[in-house]
Amino acid sequence: MTSLMPLTTVFPGLVWLMAALALVQGLRRAALWRVGAAAPVAWLDGLAKLPKRYLVDVHHVVARDAYASRMHAVVAGGLLAASILTALAILPPIAGFRPYWFVVALAFGVTAVGSLLVGARRYPSKQKRLSAGRFQILPFLLVAYAVGGTATALLLAFGIGGVFAPLALALAAAGGLGLAFEVRHGPMRHAAAGALHLVAHPRPGRFEGRPDTALQPLDLDAPRLGSEMPADFTWNRLLSYDACVSCGRCEIACPAFAAGQPLNPKRLIQDLVAGLSPAEPAYAGNPYPGGRQAQGERGALAGLIGPDARIHPDTLWSCTTCRACVEECPMMIEHVDAVVSLRRHQTLERGALPDKAVGPVTELRQSGDPGGRPLSARTDFAAGVDLPVMAERGGAEILLWLGEGAYDLRYGRSLRALIRLLREAGVDFAVLGAEERDTGDLARRLGDEATFQALARENIATLAKYRFERIVTADPHALHALRNEYPAMGGRYTLAHHTAFLLELIRAGKLNPARLPDLSVTYHDPCYLARYNGETEAPRAVLDAIGVSRSEMARSGKRAMCCGGGGGAPVSDIPGERRIPDIRMAQAAETGAGIVAVACPSCTAMLEGVTGRHAEIRDIAELLLQAVEAGR
Amino acid sequence: MKIVVLLSAGRHPVSGAPVLPRMEAQAIRIAAALGEAVGLHAGPDAEAVREALGLGLTHIEHIAVADGLDPVPALAARLAAMAPDLVLAGRRGQGGPESGIVPYALAEALDLLLIPDVVAVSGGPDTLTLDQSLGRGALRRVAVRGPVLATVHPDAAAPLAYAFGKARRGTIELVGAAAKATDVPEAVVEERPYRRRPKLVKGAPTGGSAAERLKAATGEGGSATKGRLLVEPDPEEAAREILAHLRQIGVLADASKSAK
């Protein structure tokens, strides 16, 4: 060895060779992203914020699994430190300084410990949510590189040569070059693509501490609407799917997966990854429930959706758009955007909505209500209640947006409670009455962007006629559409969910509820309030104000499980082995609470529809009204 | 096979918004499954039927006919020129100026066979098999030759989903205008505002149990169940049955009496 070239040059040279190999492998993969559509990316801003995004936002998610967090700190930190330190030793003054090699050996030693932590997750038996395949080789590559590196660095530190040096170096080379090779198809891709994804993220707003959850409006004049094939996604979305590390946190969180409907978010993202490249190794994680294994065509121009394609249409329509997968994804992948983009193509270009959803979407387009009911009947629930209408008043401090739930007899009870509370507090409010159309939420989640935009334009025109300060609504889906999605259509309003508004009234002393300590309540967070709008505290504060004994479900707040009522899933009605609301009510039953408090018409309908439940379903407004009446 | 779907400007039964009548959307689904279909609309504005382009048609021919003019001569002339194998229409209008009489007027003008209340069509182009709804789920299969005009029953398969992208790509072609001189037909029907009336049940027993009255009302005990149903009978036997029935109701003289 020394006869050809000194070890102090060969060892750093190995790291440089690894870097070069990783770069080549990375560029080979990156060439595929170029088929994607253009996307605006703030490169400098993203690069500057990369450390913060990684150390704060990504860490926040990864740390929910403390083991994974520590494992990454040790193995990734060690790997980076050891490799960089070794690479620097290409400079002769450093290479000749023996104590330096002790530091390098220490870094490699830390990496070796981390490698064992990586291995412990997979051997002797793999954690269920993790994927096998190439990921099973990863611990061996890491151990080889780390142990080989430690040994080489120690030999250099002590100045020992001989037969051990080539052996140690060979071990390090096998592991290190193997890791670099894996940047294209294997586990190490998540490190390279993940870092780039954090820089070029399609939703940079989510790193700024605000929920960036509004679907991006679709240009209805575009030559092709929605995504049919990988090339229809923007390049940074393709990049984001490559960041997927197959950790399976999304499939644990997914309500459709839990219900045995044919959706597994991890498999979906991996299908988007594999659809892009025929060379991608086979998927080695849990399949879509139902055991479908169709492979379909691959390539940038291959159709992704179809009965014989990679992704079955039922997979798309199973999604409740609850964003639980997005919330859990440590790689910050936007699964719901992918689902909606694929749905848009199905609906707008192919008219391939699921059979049961055709009726509601058609009625929404033709009559402004998914049930085809007269708009004037929306206020029928309030028969006998004095309900001021905007058209007669011209304006009011608060515009009460009723939403689709108003047609439902059960939910009418919640709205009547809310109206009585508003009256009690002396709030100046009015409703749109027959002028209120559906916000178009259902159409938009089902991919019918044209109907959503038409309804949004009509609603914005109606709202422009009246004076009001704020819109209050009891429907988180309407809240999300009006607050987050109408601005892109030209309508900007100040929104408050009824739970937040009622809390304001209590704090301002306008409502004086008595305490109801005999009630045991657990609160079910609506996805569109908690995850889409980040509001988890106000409903709990209202419950605390009325002094109920409150317990939390295992999954609550931003990590709560969906009731199954979002994203058009109830109208698509894709069969599964279980029902999502049944699962959720079983979780609620674990708390032993007698009342499940809700704050959304969809949740009310879904959870109250569960058979054999023992808990009562009560809206926050109903509970507050009970407390206010008890306080009189 | 050449198929023409007659399109009319309808209104949504609840919102009153301009929409394509549902039965015409169902007709499009039937037509699209059979072969190349063309829409045909006579009216002042083709925008009223643009929706049909998102429901399975790729091309609509429009004949400009001013409001209040009779569209039948213009439609008949165009259909004669197109010579389709099958013409589909809704069985009645939906809120628009179309009253449901146009298919009958066209069949008369073109001397076409009209099969009403069709729920499914298969075969073609020479022989068509049509499933006709007789109400209450009963179906009759009809096989016909040659060009035929059929009206679609609401029991036919539900319309396809509207595809915005397809509607965007579809084309509407102005193929002519009705001569202004066309006489407006005299009002053959009297128009009155709709008034709800109690439903009279013919031959309903005044007394009897609720079940008997229900039976009478739903027709299960009526004349439909009194006859004998023969499935593919022997011609001799069928002839005997028909003669027996005609004698029974007094159309033919009794055989034993005439023999005397």
Coordinates of C-alpha atoms in Angstrom, one line a residue, chain A residues 267-555:
Chain A
R267 CA -47.4 2.5 -1.2
L268 CA -49.1 5.4 -3.0
I269 CA -46.0 7.6 -2.8
Q270 CA -43.7 4.6 -3.7
D271 CA -45.9 3.9 -6.7
L272 CA -45.4 7.5 -7.8
V273 CA -41.7 7.0 -7.3
A274 CA -41.6 3.7 -9.2
G275 CA -44.0 5.0 -11.9
L276 CA -41.3 7.5 -12.8
S277 CA -38.5 4.9 -13.4
P278 CA -38.6 1.4 -14.8
A279 CA -35.4 0.7 -13.0
E280 CA -36.8 1.2 -9.5
P281 CA -36.4 -1.8 -7.3
A282 CA -39.6 -3.6 -6.2
Y283 CA -41.7 -2.2 -3.3
A284 CA -41.0 -4.1 -0.1
G285 CA -43.5 -2.7 2.4
N286 CA -47.1 -3.4 3.4
P287 CA -49.3 -3.6 0.3
Y288 CA -52.6 -1.8 -0.3
P289 CA -55.3 -3.5 1.8
G290 CA -57.1 -6.0 -0.4
G291 CA -53.8 -7.4 -1.7
R292 CA -53.8 -5.8 -5.2
Q293 CA -50.4 -6.1 -6.8
A294 CA -50.9 -4.7 -10.3
Q295 CA -47.6 -3.4 -11.7
G296 CA -48.8 -1.4 -14.7
E297 CA -46.6 0.5 -17.1
R298 CA -43.7 2.6 -15.9
G299 CA -42.1 5.7 -17.2
A300 CA -42.5 9.4 -17.2
L301 CA -45.4 9.2 -19.7
A302 CA -47.1 6.1 -18.4
G303 CA -50.7 6.5 -17.0
L304 CA -50.7 6.1 -13.3
I305 CA -54.4 5.4 -12.6
G306 CA -56.6 2.7 -13.9
P307 CA -57.8 -0.8 -13.1
D308 CA -54.7 -2.3 -14.6
A309 CA -52.3 0.6 -13.8
R310 CA -50.1 1.0 -10.8
I311 CA -52.7 2.8 -8.8
H312 CA -56.3 1.6 -8.8
P313 CA -59.0 4.3 -8.9
D314 CA -60.4 3.0 -5.6
T315 CA -57.1 3.8 -3.9
L316 CA -57.6 7.5 -4.9
W317 CA -61.2 7.7 -3.8
S318 CA -60.5 6.0 -0.4
C319 CA -58.6 9.1 0.8
T320 CA -60.5 11.3 3.3
T321 CA -58.0 14.1 2.7
C322 CA -57.5 14.2 6.5
R323 CA -53.8 15.1 6.2
A324 CA -52.9 12.6 8.9
C325 CA -50.2 11.2 6.6
V326 CA -48.8 14.7 5.9
E327 CA -48.8 15.5 9.6
E328 CA -46.8 12.3 10.4
C329 CA -44.4 12.4 7.4
P330 CA -40.9 13.2 8.6
M331 CA -39.9 14.0 5.0
M332 CA -42.6 16.7 4.7
I333 CA -44.2 15.0 1.7
E334 CA -47.6 16.3 0.7
H335 CA -49.6 13.2 0.0
V336 CA -53.0 14.9 -0.2
D337 CA -51.8 17.3 -2.9
A338 CA -50.8 14.2 -4.9
V339 CA -54.2 12.5 -4.4
V340 CA -56.1 15.6 -5.4
S341 CA -53.9 16.3 -8.4
L342 CA -54.6 12.7 -9.6
R343 CA -58.3 13.0 -8.8
R344 CA -58.5 16.2 -10.8
H345 CA -57.4 14.4 -13.9
Q346 CA -59.8 11.6 -13.3
T347 CA -62.7 13.9 -12.7
L348 CA -62.1 16.8 -15.1
E349 CA -60.6 14.9 -18.1
R350 CA -62.1 11.5 -17.8
G351 CA -65.3 12.0 -16.0
A352 CA -64.3 9.0 -14.0
L353 CA -65.8 9.9 -10.6
P354 CA -66.9 6.9 -8.5
D355 CA -70.5 6.0 -9.4
K356 CA -72.0 7.1 -6.1
A357 CA -70.3 10.5 -6.2
V358 CA -71.6 11.4 -9.6
G359 CA -75.0 12.4 -8.2
P360 CA -73.8 14.8 -5.4
V361 CA -71.2 16.4 -7.7
T362 CA -73.8 16.9 -10.5
E363 CA -76.3 18.5 -8.1
L364 CA -73.6 20.7 -6.7
R365 CA -72.8 21.9 -10.2
Q366 CA -76.4 22.4 -11.2
S367 CA -78.1 23.6 -8.1
G368 CA -75.4 24.7 -5.6
D369 CA -76.1 22.0 -3.1
P370 CA -74.9 18.4 -3.2
G371 CA -78.3 17.1 -2.2
G372 CA -80.1 19.0 -4.9
R373 CA -82.2 20.6 -2.2
P374 CA -83.7 24.1 -2.6
L375 CA -81.3 26.7 -1.2
S376 CA -84.2 28.4 0.5
A377 CA -84.7 25.2 2.6
R378 CA -81.3 25.6 4.2
T379 CA -82.9 27.7 7.0
D380 CA -85.8 25.3 7.6
F381 CA -84.0 23.9 10.6
A382 CA -84.6 27.3 12.3
A383 CA -88.4 27.2 12.0
G384 CA -89.7 29.1 15.0
V385 CA -86.3 30.7 15.7
D386 CA -85.7 34.3 14.8
L387 CA -83.0 34.1 12.2
P388 CA -82.1 37.5 10.6
V389 CA -81.3 37.3 6.9
M390 CA -78.7 39.5 5.3
A391 CA -80.9 40.4 2.3
E392 CA -83.3 42.2 4.7
R393 CA -80.6 43.7 6.9
G394 CA -77.9 44.7 4.4
G395 CA -75.3 44.0 7.0
A396 CA -74.4 42.7 10.4
E397 CA -71.4 42.4 12.6
I398 CA -71.2 38.7 12.2
L399 CA -72.2 36.7 9.1
L400 CA -73.2 33.2 10.2
W401 CA -72.3 30.7 7.5
L402 CA -74.6 27.7 7.9
G403 CA -73.1 25.2 5.5
E404 CA -74.5 21.9 4.2
G405 CA -75.0 20.6 7.7
A406 CA -78.0 22.9 8.1
Y407 CA -80.1 20.5 5.9
D408 CA -79.4 17.7 8.3
L409 CA -82.1 17.2 11.0
R410 CA -79.6 16.1 13.6
Y411 CA -77.1 18.9 12.9
G412 CA -80.0 21.5 12.9
R413 CA -80.1 20.9 16.7
S414 CA -76.4 22.0 17.0
L415 CA -77.1 25.1 14.9
R416 CA -80.2 26.0 16.9
A417 CA -78.0 25.8 20.0
L418 CA -75.5 28.0 18.4
I419 CA -78.1 30.6 17.4
R420 CA -79.6 30.6 20.9
L421 CA -76.1 31.2 22.3
L422 CA -75.5 34.1 19.9
R423 CA -78.9 35.6 20.9
E424 CA -78.1 35.1 24.6
A425 CA -74.8 37.0 24.1
G426 CA -76.5 39.7 22.2
V427 CA -74.4 39.2 19.0
D428 CA -75.5 41.2 15.9
F429 CA -75.6 38.4 13.3
A430 CA -77.4 37.4 10.1
V431 CA -77.3 34.5 7.6
L432 CA -77.3 34.6 3.8
G433 CA -80.4 32.4 3.7
A434 CA -81.4 31.4 0.2
E435 CA -78.4 33.2 -1.2
E436 CA -75.9 30.9 0.5
R437 CA -74.5 28.3 -1.9
D438 CA -72.2 25.4 -1.0
T439 CA -68.6 26.5 -0.6
G440 CA -67.7 23.8 -3.2
D441 CA -65.5 21.9 -0.7
L442 CA -66.9 18.5 -1.7
A443 CA -66.4 19.2 -5.4
R444 CA -62.8 20.4 -4.9
R445 CA -61.7 17.4 -2.8
L446 CA -63.2 15.1 -5.4
G447 CA -61.2 16.9 -8.1
D448 CA -64.0 18.9 -9.7
E449 CA -62.1 22.2 -9.7
A450 CA -64.4 23.7 -12.3
T451 CA -67.4 23.4 -10.1
F452 CA -65.5 24.6 -7.0
Q453 CA -64.3 27.7 -8.9
A454 CA -67.8 28.5 -10.2
L455 CA -69.4 28.2 -6.7
A456 CA -66.6 30.2 -5.2
R457 CA -67.1 33.0 -7.7
E458 CA -70.9 33.0 -7.0
N459 CA -70.4 33.1 -3.2
I460 CA -67.8 35.8 -3.5
A461 CA -70.2 37.9 -5.5
T462 CA -72.9 37.3 -2.9
L463 CA -70.7 38.2 0.0
A464 CA -69.5 41.4 -1.8
K465 CA -73.1 42.7 -1.5
Y466 CA -73.1 42.9 2.3
R467 CA -71.3 44.6 5.1
F468 CA -70.0 42.3 7.9
E469 CA -66.8 42.2 10.0
R470 CA -66.4 38.5 10.3
I471 CA -67.8 35.2 9.2
V472 CA -68.6 32.6 11.9
T473 CA -69.3 29.1 10.9
A474 CA -69.7 25.8 12.7
D475 CA -68.5 23.8 9.7
P476 CA -64.7 23.4 9.6
H477 CA -64.8 22.5 5.9
A478 CA -66.6 25.7 5.1
L479 CA -64.2 27.5 7.4
H480 CA -61.2 26.1 5.5
A481 CA -62.6 26.9 2.1
L482 CA -63.6 30.4 3.0
R483 CA -60.5 31.3 5.0
N484 CA -57.8 29.5 3.1
E485 CA -59.0 28.7 -0.4
Y486 CA -61.2 31.7 -1.3
P487 CA -58.4 34.2 -1.1
A488 CA -56.9 32.7 -4.3
M489 CA -60.3 33.2 -5.9
G490 CA -60.4 36.9 -4.9
G491 CA -62.4 36.7 -1.6
R492 CA -60.7 37.7 1.6
Y493 CA -62.6 37.4 4.8
T494 CA -61.9 37.1 8.5
L495 CA -63.2 33.8 9.7
A496 CA -63.9 32.3 13.1
H497 CA -64.9 28.8 13.9
H498 CA -67.9 28.8 16.3
T499 CA -65.8 27.2 19.1
A500 CA -63.3 30.1 18.9
F501 CA -66.1 32.7 18.7
L502 CA -68.0 31.1 21.7
L503 CA -64.8 31.2 23.7
E504 CA -64.4 34.9 22.9
L505 CA -68.0 35.5 24.2
I506 CA -67.3 33.6 27.4
R507 CA -64.0 35.5 28.0
A508 CA -65.8 38.8 27.3
G509 CA -68.4 37.9 29.9
K510 CA -71.2 37.8 27.5
L511 CA -72.0 34.2 28.2
N512 CA -72.0 33.0 31.7
P513 CA -72.1 29.2 31.7
A514 CA -72.5 27.2 34.9
R515 CA -70.2 24.3 35.6
L516 CA -71.2 20.8 34.6
P517 CA -68.8 18.7 36.5
D518 CA -71.0 15.6 36.2
L519 CA -70.3 15.3 32.5
S520 CA -67.4 13.2 31.3
V521 CA -66.4 14.4 27.9
T522 CA -63.7 13.5 25.3
Y523 CA -63.2 15.9 22.4
H524 CA -62.8 14.6 18.8
D525 CA -60.8 17.1 16.7
P526 CA -62.1 17.7 13.2
C527 CA -59.3 17.3 10.7
Y528 CA -60.2 20.5 8.9
L529 CA -60.1 22.5 12.2
A530 CA -57.0 20.9 13.8
R531 CA -54.7 19.9 11.0
Y532 CA -55.9 22.3 8.3
N533 CA -56.2 25.3 10.6
G534 CA -54.2 24.5 13.6
E535 CA -57.1 25.2 16.0
T536 CA -57.1 22.7 18.8
E537 CA -57.2 24.9 21.9
A538 CA -60.4 26.9 21.7
P539 CA -62.8 23.9 21.8
R540 CA -60.9 22.5 24.8
A541 CA -61.0 25.9 26.5
V542 CA -64.8 26.1 26.1
L543 CA -65.1 22.6 27.6
D544 CA -62.9 23.6 30.5
A545 CA -64.9 26.8 31.0
I546 CA -68.0 24.7 31.6
G547 CA -66.1 22.5 34.0
V548 CA -66.7 19.1 32.5
S549 CA -64.3 16.4 33.3
R550 CA -62.4 16.1 30.1
S551 CA -60.2 13.2 29.0
E552 CA -58.1 12.9 25.8
M553 CA -58.1 10.1 23.3
A554 CA -54.8 8.5 22.5
R555 CA -54.9 10.3 19.2

